[in-house]
Tab-separated table of C-alpha atoms in Angstrom:
chain	number	residue	atom	x	y	z
V	923	MET	CA	-28.535	-31.951	-11.578
V	924	ASP	CA	-24.862	-31.124	-11.891
V	925	ALA	CA	-23.104	-29.669	-8.902
V	926	LYS	CA	-21.962	-26.052	-9.000
V	927	ILE	CA	-18.763	-26.889	-7.205
V	928	SER	CA	-17.459	-30.397	-7.083
V	929	VAL	CA	-14.338	-31.196	-5.134
V	930	ASN	CA	-12.915	-34.595	-5.995
V	931	GLN	CA	-10.509	-36.345	-3.650
V	932	ILE	CA	-8.067	-33.468	-3.313
V	933	LYS	CA	-4.794	-33.892	-1.459
V	934	LYS	CA	-2.181	-31.295	-0.620
V	935	ASN	CA	1.147	-31.638	1.173
V	936	PHE	CA	3.469	-28.960	2.458
V	937	ASN	CA	7.048	-30.266	2.553
V	938	ALA	CA	5.901	-33.862	2.887
V	939	LEU	CA	3.487	-32.847	5.646
V	940	PRO	CA	0.016	-33.866	4.496
V	941	VAL	CA	-2.411	-30.978	5.081
V	942	VAL	CA	-5.432	-31.898	2.997
V	943	ASP	CA	-6.001	-35.616	2.688
V	944	GLY	CA	-8.644	-36.677	0.229
V	945	VAL	CA	-11.407	-34.128	0.667
V	946	ASP	CA	-14.470	-34.826	-1.405
V	947	PHE	CA	-17.724	-32.879	-1.506
V	948	SER	CA	-19.993	-30.949	-3.806
V	949	VAL	CA	-22.107	-27.835	-3.532
V	950	ALA	CA	-25.344	-27.417	-5.478
V	951	ASP	CA	-26.242	-24.242	-7.343
V	952	GLY	CA	-27.579	-21.673	-4.887
V	953	GLU	CA	-26.656	-23.752	-1.868
V	954	PHE	CA	-24.995	-22.283	1.226
V	955	VAL	CA	-22.441	-24.743	2.557
V	956	ALA	CA	-20.385	-24.094	5.669
V	957	ILE	CA	-17.190	-25.936	6.480
V	958	VAL	CA	-16.166	-25.969	10.128
V	959	GLY	CA	-12.997	-27.370	11.558
V	960	PRO	CA	-10.477	-26.925	14.352
V	961	SER	CA	-7.933	-24.169	13.873
V	962	GLY	CA	-4.849	-25.120	11.935
V	963	CYS	CA	-6.614	-28.038	10.277
V	964	GLY	CA	-6.042	-26.795	6.749
V	965	LYS	CA	-9.352	-24.990	6.223
V	966	SER	CA	-7.738	-22.016	4.552
V	967	THR	CA	-5.570	-24.204	2.345
V	968	LEU	CA	-8.687	-26.044	1.277
V	969	MET	CA	-10.373	-22.734	0.470
V	970	LYS	CA	-7.399	-21.527	-1.583
V	971	ILE	CA	-7.509	-24.704	-3.597
V	972	VAL	CA	-11.262	-24.568	-4.186
V	973	ALA	CA	-11.058	-20.891	-5.213
V	974	GLY	CA	-8.208	-21.637	-7.623
V	975	PHE	CA	-5.338	-19.837	-5.874
V	976	GLU	CA	-3.447	-23.052	-5.214
V	977	ARG	CA	-3.290	-26.324	-7.067
V	978	PRO	CA	-3.954	-29.611	-5.288
V	979	ASP	CA	-1.261	-32.297	-5.457
V	980	GLU	CA	-3.928	-34.815	-6.310
V	981	GLY	CA	-7.594	-34.637	-7.215
V	982	SER	CA	-9.496	-31.857	-8.917
V	983	VAL	CA	-11.971	-29.059	-8.426
V	984	ASN	CA	-14.688	-28.607	-11.014
V	985	ILE	CA	-16.889	-25.571	-11.345
V	986	ASP	CA	-19.991	-26.196	-13.489
V	987	GLY	CA	-18.331	-29.412	-14.582
V	988	LYS	CA	-15.203	-27.655	-15.871
V	989	PRO	CA	-11.859	-28.048	-14.150
V	990	MET	CA	-10.787	-25.030	-12.112
V	991	THR	CA	-7.244	-23.955	-12.914
V	992	ARG	CA	-7.046	-20.384	-11.739
V	993	PRO	CA	-9.112	-17.783	-9.902
V	994	SER	CA	-11.793	-15.980	-11.837
V	995	PRO	CA	-14.469	-13.371	-11.115
V	996	LYS	CA	-16.985	-16.215	-11.249
V	997	GLY	CA	-16.081	-16.939	-7.647
V	998	ILE	CA	-14.987	-14.102	-5.395
V	999	VAL	CA	-13.125	-14.648	-2.129
V	1000	ILE	CA	-13.958	-12.666	0.980
V	1001	SER	CA	-11.376	-13.260	3.680
V	1002	GLN	CA	-10.854	-12.514	7.320
V	1003	HIS	CA	-8.579	-9.519	6.977
V	1004	GLY	CA	-10.269	-8.156	3.912
V	1005	SER	CA	-8.733	-6.810	0.776
V	1006	VAL	CA	-10.538	-3.554	0.151
V	1007	PHE	CA	-7.847	-1.398	-1.450
V	1008	PRO	CA	-6.945	1.367	1.010
V	1009	TRP	CA	-5.806	3.716	-1.767
V	1010	LEU	CA	-9.165	3.708	-3.559
V	1011	THR	CA	-12.422	5.254	-2.369
V	1012	VAL	CA	-15.390	3.010	-1.621
V	1013	GLN	CA	-16.846	3.748	-5.037
V	1014	GLN	CA	-13.544	3.119	-6.824
V	1015	ASN	CA	-13.193	-0.154	-4.930
V	1016	LEU	CA	-16.661	-1.236	-5.950
V	1017	MET	CA	-15.930	-0.359	-9.570
V	1018	PHE	CA	-12.608	-2.199	-9.485
V	1019	GLY	CA	-13.928	-5.535	-10.694
V	1020	LEU	CA	-15.975	-4.083	-13.551
V	1021	ASN	CA	-13.787	-4.959	-16.498
V	1022	GLY	CA	-16.458	-4.695	-19.151
V	1023	ASP	CA	-16.762	-1.889	-21.645
V	1024	GLN	CA	-19.596	-0.069	-19.891
V	1025	GLN	CA	-19.410	3.703	-19.631
V	1026	HIS	CA	-17.839	5.115	-16.501
V	1027	GLY	CA	-21.248	6.467	-15.470
V	1028	GLU	CA	-22.895	3.070	-15.718
V	1029	LYS	CA	-20.178	1.479	-13.624
V	1030	ALA	CA	-20.486	4.198	-11.007
V	1031	ALA	CA	-24.259	3.749	-10.891
V	1032	LEU	CA	-23.850	0.004	-10.421
V	1033	ALA	CA	-21.306	0.591	-7.675
V	1034	ASP	CA	-23.608	3.041	-5.922
V	1035	HIS	CA	-26.494	0.582	-6.156
V	1036	TYR	CA	-24.526	-2.053	-4.264
V	1037	ALA	CA	-23.126	0.476	-1.823
V	1038	GLU	CA	-26.705	1.307	-0.958
V	1039	MET	CA	-27.660	-2.360	-0.715
V	1040	VAL	CA	-25.054	-2.976	1.977
V	1041	GLY	CA	-25.827	0.273	3.779
V	1042	LEU	CA	-22.896	2.388	2.649
V	1043	LYS	CA	-24.932	5.120	0.989
V	1044	GLY	CA	-23.238	8.451	1.641
V	1045	PHE	CA	-19.791	6.839	2.018
V	1046	GLU	CA	-19.081	6.331	-1.681
V	1047	ASN	CA	-16.252	8.846	-1.648
V	1048	ALA	CA	-14.787	7.863	1.701
V	1049	TYR	CA	-11.444	6.101	1.916
V	1050	PRO	CA	-11.300	2.752	3.726
V	1051	HIS	CA	-9.270	4.159	6.620
V	1052	GLU	CA	-12.169	6.466	7.335
V	1053	LEU	CA	-14.540	3.500	7.788
V	1054	SER	CA	-15.178	1.204	10.750
V	1055	GLY	CA	-14.418	-2.516	10.607
V	1056	GLY	CA	-18.043	-3.423	9.933
V	1057	MET	CA	-18.349	-0.874	7.141
V	1058	LEU	CA	-15.163	-2.189	5.551
V	1059	LYS	CA	-16.631	-5.671	5.552
V	1060	ARG	CA	-19.792	-4.357	3.894
V	1061	ALA	CA	-17.662	-2.627	1.270
V	1062	GLU	CA	-15.869	-5.876	0.590
V	1063	ILE	CA	-19.127	-7.795	0.213
V	1064	ALA	CA	-20.506	-5.105	-2.071
V	1065	ARG	CA	-17.351	-5.145	-4.193
V	1066	ALA	CA	-17.825	-8.878	-4.667
V	1067	LEU	CA	-21.528	-8.571	-5.496
V	1068	VAL	CA	-20.960	-5.869	-8.121
V	1069	VAL	CA	-19.316	-8.346	-10.478
V	1070	LYS	CA	-22.297	-10.716	-10.081
V	1071	PRO	CA	-20.214	-13.701	-9.050
V	1072	GLU	CA	-21.922	-17.063	-9.133
V	1073	ILE	CA	-20.015	-18.184	-6.054
V	1074	LEU	CA	-18.929	-16.396	-2.891
V	1075	TYR	CA	-16.021	-17.981	-1.071
V	1076	MET	CA	-15.998	-16.691	2.493
V	1077	ASP	CA	-12.988	-17.541	4.630
V	1078	GLU	CA	-13.688	-16.554	8.262
V	1079	PRO	CA	-15.294	-13.416	6.884
V	1080	PHE	CA	-16.521	-11.955	10.167
V	1081	SER	CA	-14.030	-13.269	12.678
V	1082	ALA	CA	-11.969	-10.076	12.780
V	1083	LEU	CA	-15.070	-8.103	13.831
V	1084	ASP	CA	-16.254	-7.590	17.373
V	1085	ALA	CA	-18.937	-9.966	18.651
V	1086	LEU	CA	-21.910	-7.620	18.118
V	1087	MET	CA	-20.853	-6.606	14.637
V	1088	ASN	CA	-20.275	-10.261	13.851
V	1089	LEU	CA	-23.930	-11.042	14.702
V	1090	LYS	CA	-25.131	-8.059	12.760
V	1091	MET	CA	-23.180	-8.971	9.657
V	1092	ARG	CA	-24.704	-12.460	9.643
V	1093	ASN	CA	-28.136	-10.901	9.256
V	1094	GLU	CA	-26.865	-8.467	6.672
V	1095	LEU	CA	-25.419	-11.301	4.665
V	1096	LEU	CA	-28.694	-13.237	4.773
V	1097	ARG	CA	-30.612	-10.136	3.723
V	1098	VAL	CA	-28.284	-9.518	0.778
V	1099	LEU	CA	-28.473	-13.175	-0.234
V	1100	SER	CA	-32.273	-13.050	-0.140
V	1101	GLU	CA	-32.095	-10.236	-2.689
V	1102	GLU	CA	-29.553	-11.932	-4.931
V	1103	ARG	CA	-29.096	-15.649	-4.699
V	1104	HIS	CA	-25.504	-16.901	-4.788
V	1105	THR	CA	-23.803	-20.180	-4.144
V	1106	VAL	CA	-21.828	-19.709	-0.949
V	1107	LEU	CA	-18.970	-21.691	0.523
V	1108	LEU	CA	-18.228	-20.462	4.040
V	1109	ILE	CA	-15.236	-21.554	6.046
V	1110	THR	CA	-15.410	-20.846	9.751
V	1111	HIS	CA	-14.405	-22.092	13.172
V	1112	ASP	CA	-17.616	-20.634	14.617
V	1113	VAL	CA	-20.196	-23.423	14.852
V	1114	GLU	CA	-23.067	-21.049	15.667
V	1115	GLU	CA	-22.254	-18.902	12.667
V	1116	ALA	CA	-22.394	-21.992	10.477
V	1117	ILE	CA	-25.726	-23.123	11.952
V	1118	TYR	CA	-27.227	-19.654	11.633
V	1119	LEU	CA	-26.281	-19.240	7.986
V	1120	ALA	CA	-25.804	-22.511	6.152
V	1121	ASP	CA	-28.024	-25.050	4.433
V	1122	ARG	CA	-25.469	-27.758	5.049
V	1123	ILE	CA	-22.491	-28.044	7.365
V	1124	LEU	CA	-19.388	-30.131	6.737
V	1125	VAL	CA	-17.119	-30.900	9.675
V	1126	LEU	CA	-13.409	-31.294	9.000
V	1127	SER	CA	-11.081	-33.481	11.002
V	1128	ALA	CA	-7.762	-32.341	12.443
V	1129	ARG	CA	-4.771	-32.220	10.093
V	1130	PRO	CA	-4.357	-33.927	7.664
V	1131	THR	CA	-7.901	-32.869	7.106
V	1132	ARG	CA	-10.730	-34.807	5.593
V	1133	ILE	CA	-14.476	-34.542	5.887
V	1134	GLN	CA	-15.603	-36.211	9.040
V	1135	ALA	CA	-19.337	-35.511	9.155
V	1136	SER	CA	-22.066	-33.671	7.334
V	1137	PHE	CA	-25.223	-32.070	8.744
V	1138	LYS	CA	-28.223	-30.574	7.010
V	1139	VAL	CA	-29.883	-27.527	8.538
V	1140	GLU	CA	-33.541	-27.569	7.548
V	1141	GLN	CA	-34.921	-24.689	9.635
V	1142	PRO	CA	-36.082	-21.672	7.651
V	1143	HIS	CA	-34.530	-18.238	8.168
V	1144	PRO	CA	-34.488	-16.299	10.414
V	1145	ARG	CA	-33.232	-19.006	12.731
V	1146	LYS	CA	-33.238	-18.895	16.476
V	1147	LEU	CA	-30.188	-20.646	17.842
V	1148	SER	CA	-31.922	-21.245	21.157
V	1149	THR	CA	-34.467	-23.701	19.708
V	1150	PRO	CA	-33.955	-27.281	20.938
V	1151	GLU	CA	-33.308	-28.629	17.435
V	1152	LEU	CA	-30.521	-26.192	16.726
V	1153	GLN	CA	-29.074	-26.610	20.202
V	1154	GLN	CA	-28.980	-30.349	19.601
V	1155	LEU	CA	-27.336	-29.778	16.211
V	1156	LYS	CA	-24.708	-27.619	17.848
V	1157	GLU	CA	-24.033	-30.342	20.428
V	1158	ASN	CA	-23.638	-32.894	17.664
V	1159	ILE	CA	-21.236	-30.755	15.680
V	1160	LEU	CA	-19.188	-29.888	18.747
V	1161	SER	CA	-18.924	-33.513	19.712
V	1162	GLN	CA	-17.650	-34.254	16.197
V	1163	LEU	CA	-14.995	-31.625	16.882
V	1164	GLY	CA	-14.096	-33.441	20.085
V	1165	LEU	CA	-15.780	-31.055	22.531
E	1407	MET	CA	-1.874	28.423	20.306
E	1408	GLU	CA	-0.736	24.858	19.706
E	1409	ARG	CA	1.217	25.996	16.660
E	1410	LEU	CA	2.870	28.638	18.753
E	1411	ASN	CA	3.898	26.010	21.283
E	1412	LYS	CA	5.545	24.037	18.520
E	1413	ILE	CA	7.356	27.002	17.041
E	1414	TRP	CA	8.835	28.776	20.032
E	1415	PRO	CA	11.316	26.151	21.324
E	1416	PRO	CA	13.310	25.856	18.052
E	1417	LEU	CA	13.017	29.624	17.640
E	1418	ALA	CA	14.498	30.115	21.095
E	1419	VAL	CA	17.411	27.803	20.264
E	1420	LEU	CA	18.083	29.659	16.999
E	1421	THR	CA	17.996	32.988	18.794
E	1422	ALA	CA	20.431	31.668	21.366
E	1423	ILE	CA	22.814	30.464	18.636
E	1424	VAL	CA	22.747	33.850	16.939
E	1425	ALA	CA	23.317	35.610	20.262
E	1426	VAL	CA	26.302	33.412	21.149
E	1427	TRP	CA	27.700	33.808	17.633
E	1428	TRP	CA	27.382	37.583	17.872
E	1429	TYR	CA	28.916	37.743	21.328
E	1430	VAL	CA	31.885	35.530	20.392
E	1431	VAL	CA	32.686	37.514	17.242
E	1432	VAL	CA	32.560	40.804	19.138
E	1433	ALA	CA	34.476	39.456	22.137
E	1434	THR	CA	37.287	37.965	20.005
E	1435	GLU	CA	37.443	41.061	17.802
E	1436	SER	CA	37.619	38.807	14.735
E	1437	LEU	CA	38.508	40.674	11.574
E	1438	ILE	CA	37.322	38.004	9.146
E	1439	PHE	CA	34.408	36.141	10.719
E	1440	PRO	CA	31.271	38.297	10.356
E	1441	THR	CA	28.652	39.215	12.933
E	1442	PRO	CA	25.026	38.333	12.178
E	1443	ALA	CA	24.421	41.971	11.255
E	1444	GLN	CA	27.197	41.862	8.681
E	1445	VAL	CA	25.702	38.715	7.188
E	1446	VAL	CA	22.349	40.465	6.836
E	1447	THR	CA	24.014	43.470	5.193
E	1448	GLY	CA	25.903	41.168	2.839
E	1449	THR	CA	22.722	39.339	1.931
E	1450	MET	CA	20.973	42.625	1.179
E	1451	GLU	CA	23.844	43.494	-1.166
E	1452	LEU	CA	23.255	40.251	-3.097
E	1453	VAL	CA	19.513	40.871	-3.156
E	1454	GLU	CA	19.992	44.394	-4.494
E	1455	ASP	CA	22.299	43.513	-7.359
E	1456	GLY	CA	20.071	40.569	-8.207
E	1457	SER	CA	22.840	37.974	-8.124
E	1458	LEU	CA	21.268	36.067	-5.207
E	1459	TRP	CA	18.241	35.094	-7.306
E	1460	GLU	CA	20.497	34.019	-10.143
E	1461	HIS	CA	22.488	31.744	-7.860
E	1462	ILE	CA	19.378	30.267	-6.260
E	1463	GLY	CA	17.734	29.846	-9.647
E	1464	ALA	CA	20.792	28.113	-11.105
E	1465	SER	CA	21.062	25.673	-8.203
E	1466	LEU	CA	17.346	24.888	-8.202
E	1467	MET	CA	17.348	24.408	-11.964
E	1468	ARG	CA	20.158	21.843	-11.749
E	1469	VAL	CA	18.491	19.988	-8.903
E	1470	GLY	CA	15.169	20.069	-10.737
E	1471	MET	CA	16.643	18.551	-13.875
E	1472	GLY	CA	18.769	15.896	-12.189
E	1473	PHE	CA	15.994	14.960	-9.792
E	1474	SER	CA	13.326	14.709	-12.518
E	1475	LEU	CA	15.607	12.526	-14.599
E	1476	ALA	CA	16.203	10.322	-11.585
E	1477	ILE	CA	12.436	9.915	-11.026
E	1478	LEU	CA	11.919	9.008	-14.683
E	1479	VAL	CA	14.560	6.293	-14.476
E	1480	ALA	CA	14.131	5.097	-10.880
E	1481	VAL	CA	10.372	4.567	-10.656
E	1482	PRO	CA	10.001	2.276	-13.687
E	1483	THR	CA	13.247	0.468	-12.822
E	1484	GLY	CA	12.187	0.005	-9.217
E	1485	LEU	CA	8.727	-1.256	-10.220
E	1486	TRP	CA	10.272	-3.667	-12.687
E	1487	MET	CA	12.760	-4.974	-10.133
E	1488	GLY	CA	9.983	-5.310	-7.600
E	1489	ARG	CA	7.779	-7.353	-9.905
E	1490	VAL	CA	10.321	-9.476	-11.751
E	1491	ASP	CA	12.557	-11.574	-9.506
E	1492	GLY	CA	15.176	-12.092	-12.203
E	1493	ALA	CA	15.556	-8.348	-12.665
E	1494	PHE	CA	15.918	-7.883	-8.931
E	1495	ARG	CA	18.526	-10.614	-8.567
E	1496	THR	CA	20.502	-9.214	-11.483
E	1497	LEU	CA	20.382	-5.504	-10.782
E	1498	ASN	CA	20.163	-5.240	-7.016
E	1499	PRO	CA	23.797	-6.242	-6.317
E	1500	VAL	CA	24.982	-3.709	-8.908
E	1501	PHE	CA	22.979	-0.898	-7.334
E	1502	GLN	CA	24.042	-1.931	-3.848
E	1503	ILE	CA	27.671	-1.473	-4.925
E	1504	LEU	CA	27.053	1.842	-6.690
E	1505	ARG	CA	24.872	3.291	-3.951
E	1506	PRO	CA	27.453	3.801	-1.187
E	1507	ILE	CA	29.858	5.649	-3.521
E	1508	SER	CA	29.542	9.288	-2.550
E	1509	PRO	CA	28.369	11.430	-5.456
E	1510	ILE	CA	31.318	13.700	-4.647
E	1511	ALA	CA	33.614	10.881	-5.765
E	1512	TRP	CA	31.957	11.082	-9.159
E	1513	ILE	CA	32.981	14.711	-9.663
E	1514	PRO	CA	36.237	13.980	-11.544
E	1515	VAL	CA	34.386	11.470	-13.719
E	1516	ALA	CA	31.603	13.964	-14.363
E	1517	ILE	CA	34.071	16.626	-15.422
E	1518	LEU	CA	35.788	14.149	-17.731
E	1519	TRP	CA	32.525	13.072	-19.347
E	1520	PHE	CA	30.466	16.230	-19.300
E	1521	GLY	CA	32.966	19.085	-18.959
E	1522	VAL	CA	32.358	22.009	-16.659
E	1523	GLY	CA	28.954	23.063	-17.968
E	1524	ASN	CA	25.538	22.415	-16.507
E	1525	ALA	CA	25.540	18.764	-17.511
E	1526	SER	CA	28.067	17.791	-14.836
E	1527	PRO	CA	26.062	18.822	-11.771
E	1528	VAL	CA	22.861	17.489	-13.341
E	1529	PHE	CA	24.598	14.152	-13.813
E	1530	LEU	CA	25.881	14.180	-10.233
E	1531	ILE	CA	22.440	14.916	-8.871
E	1532	PHE	CA	21.018	12.163	-10.998
E	1533	ILE	CA	23.601	9.735	-9.589
E	1534	ALA	CA	22.879	10.870	-6.057
E	1535	ALA	CA	19.093	10.682	-6.371
E	1536	VAL	CA	18.512	7.641	-8.528
E	1537	PHE	CA	19.776	4.820	-6.277
E	1538	PRO	CA	17.833	5.546	-3.090
E	1539	MET	CA	14.685	5.917	-5.176
E	1540	ILE	CA	15.192	2.630	-7.035
E	1541	VAL	CA	15.868	0.749	-3.821
E	1542	GLN	CA	12.893	2.287	-2.053
E	1543	THR	CA	10.522	1.635	-4.959
E	1544	ALA	CA	11.577	-2.000	-5.351
E	1545	ALA	CA	11.255	-2.537	-1.603
E	1546	GLY	CA	7.808	-0.941	-1.790
E	1547	VAL	CA	6.664	-3.443	-4.395
E	1548	HIS	CA	7.966	-6.291	-2.261
E	1549	THR	CA	5.977	-5.160	0.737
E	1550	ILE	CA	2.608	-5.015	-1.046
E	1551	GLU	CA	0.403	-7.310	0.971
E	1552	LYS	CA	-0.479	-10.563	-0.749
E	1553	ARG	CA	-4.189	-10.168	-0.049
E	1554	TYR	CA	-4.381	-7.146	-2.365
E	1555	LEU	CA	-2.602	-8.937	-5.193
E	1556	ARG	CA	-4.872	-11.952	-4.650
E	1557	ALA	CA	-7.970	-9.774	-4.836
E	1558	ALA	CA	-6.765	-8.217	-8.076
E	1559	GLU	CA	-6.102	-11.673	-9.480
E	1560	ASN	CA	-9.545	-12.795	-8.336
E	1561	PHE	CA	-11.276	-9.981	-10.223
E	1562	GLY	CA	-9.266	-10.857	-13.314
E	1563	VAL	CA	-8.147	-7.336	-14.150
E	1564	SER	CA	-5.814	-6.612	-17.049
E	1565	ARG	CA	-2.098	-6.084	-16.525
E	1566	SER	CA	-2.350	-2.370	-17.145
E	1567	ARG	CA	-5.189	-1.972	-14.606
E	1568	LEU	CA	-3.204	-4.069	-12.147
E	1569	LEU	CA	-0.289	-1.676	-12.544
E	1570	ARG	CA	-2.388	1.484	-12.488
E	1571	GLN	CA	-4.878	0.669	-9.779
E	1572	VAL	CA	-2.968	-1.710	-7.525
E	1573	ILE	CA	0.815	-1.736	-7.891
E	1574	VAL	CA	1.516	1.956	-8.407
E	1575	PRO	CA	-0.892	3.288	-5.767
E	1576	ALA	CA	0.285	0.631	-3.316
E	1577	VAL	CA	3.904	1.678	-3.801
E	1578	LEU	CA	3.291	5.415	-4.064
E	1579	PRO	CA	3.899	6.038	-0.345
E	1580	GLU	CA	7.320	4.358	-0.611
E	1581	ILE	CA	8.080	6.267	-3.799
E	1582	ILE	CA	7.362	9.512	-1.986
E	1583	VAL	CA	9.648	8.504	0.884
E	1584	GLY	CA	12.330	7.679	-1.692
E	1585	MET	CA	11.803	11.055	-3.352
E	1586	ARG	CA	12.194	12.836	-0.044
E	1587	ILE	CA	15.456	11.082	0.755
E	1588	SER	CA	16.720	11.648	-2.785
E	1589	LEU	CA	15.870	15.314	-2.901
E	1590	GLY	CA	17.740	15.872	0.347
E	1591	VAL	CA	20.833	14.162	-1.045
E	1592	ALA	CA	20.465	15.998	-4.363
E	1593	TRP	CA	20.491	19.352	-2.602
E	1594	LEU	CA	23.645	18.399	-0.687
E	1595	VAL	CA	25.322	17.379	-3.904
E	1596	VAL	CA	24.461	20.358	-6.070
E	1597	VAL	CA	26.177	22.727	-3.687
E	1598	ALA	CA	29.274	20.523	-3.578
E	1599	ALA	CA	29.314	20.164	-7.358
E	1600	GLU	CA	29.051	23.898	-7.904
E	1601	MET	CA	32.076	24.490	-5.742
E	1602	ILE	CA	34.289	22.759	-8.255
E	1603	ALA	CA	33.703	24.327	-11.584
E	1604	LEU	CA	30.752	26.471	-12.471
E	1605	ARG	CA	30.213	30.220	-12.524
E	1606	SER	CA	26.788	30.242	-10.909
E	1607	GLY	CA	24.849	28.600	-8.121
E	1608	LEU	CA	24.963	28.787	-4.350
E	1609	GLY	CA	28.028	26.527	-4.121
E	1610	TYR	CA	29.847	28.810	-6.493
E	1611	LEU	CA	28.706	31.844	-4.471
E	1612	ILE	CA	30.340	30.412	-1.343
E	1613	ILE	CA	33.669	29.470	-2.898
E	1614	ASP	CA	33.839	32.637	-4.985
E	1615	SER	CA	33.091	34.865	-1.977
E	1616	ARG	CA	35.956	33.318	-0.087
E	1617	ASN	CA	38.407	33.447	-2.995
E	1618	ALA	CA	37.507	36.985	-4.007
E	1619	GLY	CA	38.620	38.799	-0.876
E	1620	ASN	CA	37.576	36.728	2.105
E	1621	ARG	CA	33.932	37.832	2.018
E	1622	TYR	CA	32.938	35.535	4.878
E	1623	ASP	CA	29.711	37.458	5.364
E	1624	LEU	CA	28.605	36.119	1.960
E	1625	VAL	CA	29.928	32.639	2.753
E	1626	ILE	CA	27.751	32.476	5.859
E	1627	ALA	CA	24.831	34.046	4.001
E	1628	GLY	CA	25.139	31.355	1.323
E	1629	MET	CA	25.202	28.624	3.949
E	1630	ILE	CA	22.098	29.912	5.682
E	1631	ILE	CA	20.219	30.238	2.384
E	1632	ILE	CA	21.167	26.677	1.450
E	1633	GLY	CA	19.798	25.498	4.773
E	1634	LEU	CA	16.545	27.415	4.379
E	1635	ILE	CA	15.966	26.184	0.824
E	1636	GLY	CA	16.726	22.621	1.919
E	1637	LEU	CA	14.100	22.996	4.617
E	1638	ALA	CA	11.601	24.347	2.099
E	1639	LEU	CA	12.246	21.462	-0.325
E	1640	ASP	CA	11.664	18.957	2.448
E	1641	GLY	CA	8.482	20.821	3.346
E	1642	ILE	CA	7.210	20.413	-0.226
E	1643	MET	CA	7.925	16.677	-0.080
E	1644	ARG	CA	6.070	16.488	3.223
E	1645	LEU	CA	3.058	18.047	1.518
E	1646	LEU	CA	3.038	15.077	-0.862
E	1647	GLU	CA	2.722	12.781	2.149
E	1648	LYS	CA	-0.526	14.542	3.026
E	1649	LEU	CA	-2.197	13.588	-0.269
E	1650	LYS	CA	-5.384	11.605	0.249
E	1651	VAL	CA	-4.245	8.685	-1.909
E	1652	VAL	CA	-1.239	7.965	0.319
E	1653	ARG	CA	-2.571	8.888	3.737
E	1654	TRP	CA	-3.681	5.328	4.417
E	1655	ARG	CA	-0.022	4.415	4.709
E	1656	TYR	CA	1.293	7.131	6.963
E	1657	GLY	CA	-1.922	7.726	8.890
E	1658	ARG	CA	-1.817	5.152	11.653
């Protein structure tokens, strides 16, 4: 089977400083892959390249076997600080990505459906500054889901939230993904988050970054991080990160 | 109660100013400078013969026209300069040179080009209002956060949707700030412009009252009315800042 995302030996320098140094991996259709790495190792650069916002100096990124040259609604990025437009209501934000020629009513209904799915029913006409951090994150996830992307690129999606909301959003994400299957590439520095969510975990080295280790997580959801297997996995990953 | 607490200190200061003014005029037995009571009587005279409304109307009309023209030119120009680097590099130095020239300095040029009719003050107001608005709009485009532009790019929206749903609403708060600055300057300028040539407007009222028999009561009345209308215009601009679509910017 062909990989959904295949990243082939990409390299990227910033002013002669190598940041990404020959990263190579692939993600299968419907797979949830997490990439963990120390801060400043080039995780976000890697994500920008894979999502099409930046071009690698060498190597290539293929989506469904076709070279990726620029961002497209096929893969939507959800980032740490979020990008829900503050000047649009929740509903208008959710309708933003609907470029098709559906009637306004159809688009609104679709938007409301996803607002309900992420638990924002009743807030369709609220402006983002009237929402809490967790609700904003839900709005952002819903806005991505509305366009039925095949891939979700999540770059530290929950790290700006407080610890409790962070845990809650993990479960929310799993629930949403159980309703609609997507291929997910998650970048995080939070090893537990990666273990809780992902099917496979790639560990990046320090800069210039390359893939240092890969772990499969076989346990079914919902996972309990306190089980010996997952504790051992966490130990292994942390030791790869030099801890 | 809270409103009252906000209102009474400035009110007390104004009352004190009027009291001092009154006392000084009476104490110095000035023959020309009016007491507050004389100013009120003079104002009533203007209200009764209807000329006050004509002057106010004429001034507001000129500001309205010059200011609207400035918005029509400045907003698209500012957006263009904000989006296209070449346009910014080319035009910004020109506007930075033109901007610090006081609109008053343009008066002789305006008279030469447009004569002494209505077109001159409209042109001067346009000149006064257009540069701050262009600069503010272009700066607004430059400060749009990258993450919003990235998201728009990610969803693959058309150029017109990008403009309508991202660029313009993102810059709208800056445009409103630019409009507020510009309207303030425009109001300053119209009064100055009307002092030179025309036969109507609040600036004309002031100069004419002085020339036609030292009617300083009407001069002061004109000044106070200009101040009050300026305050009201700023109040209207402040209302725009309360709109829901821009509150995200000023709110916190």
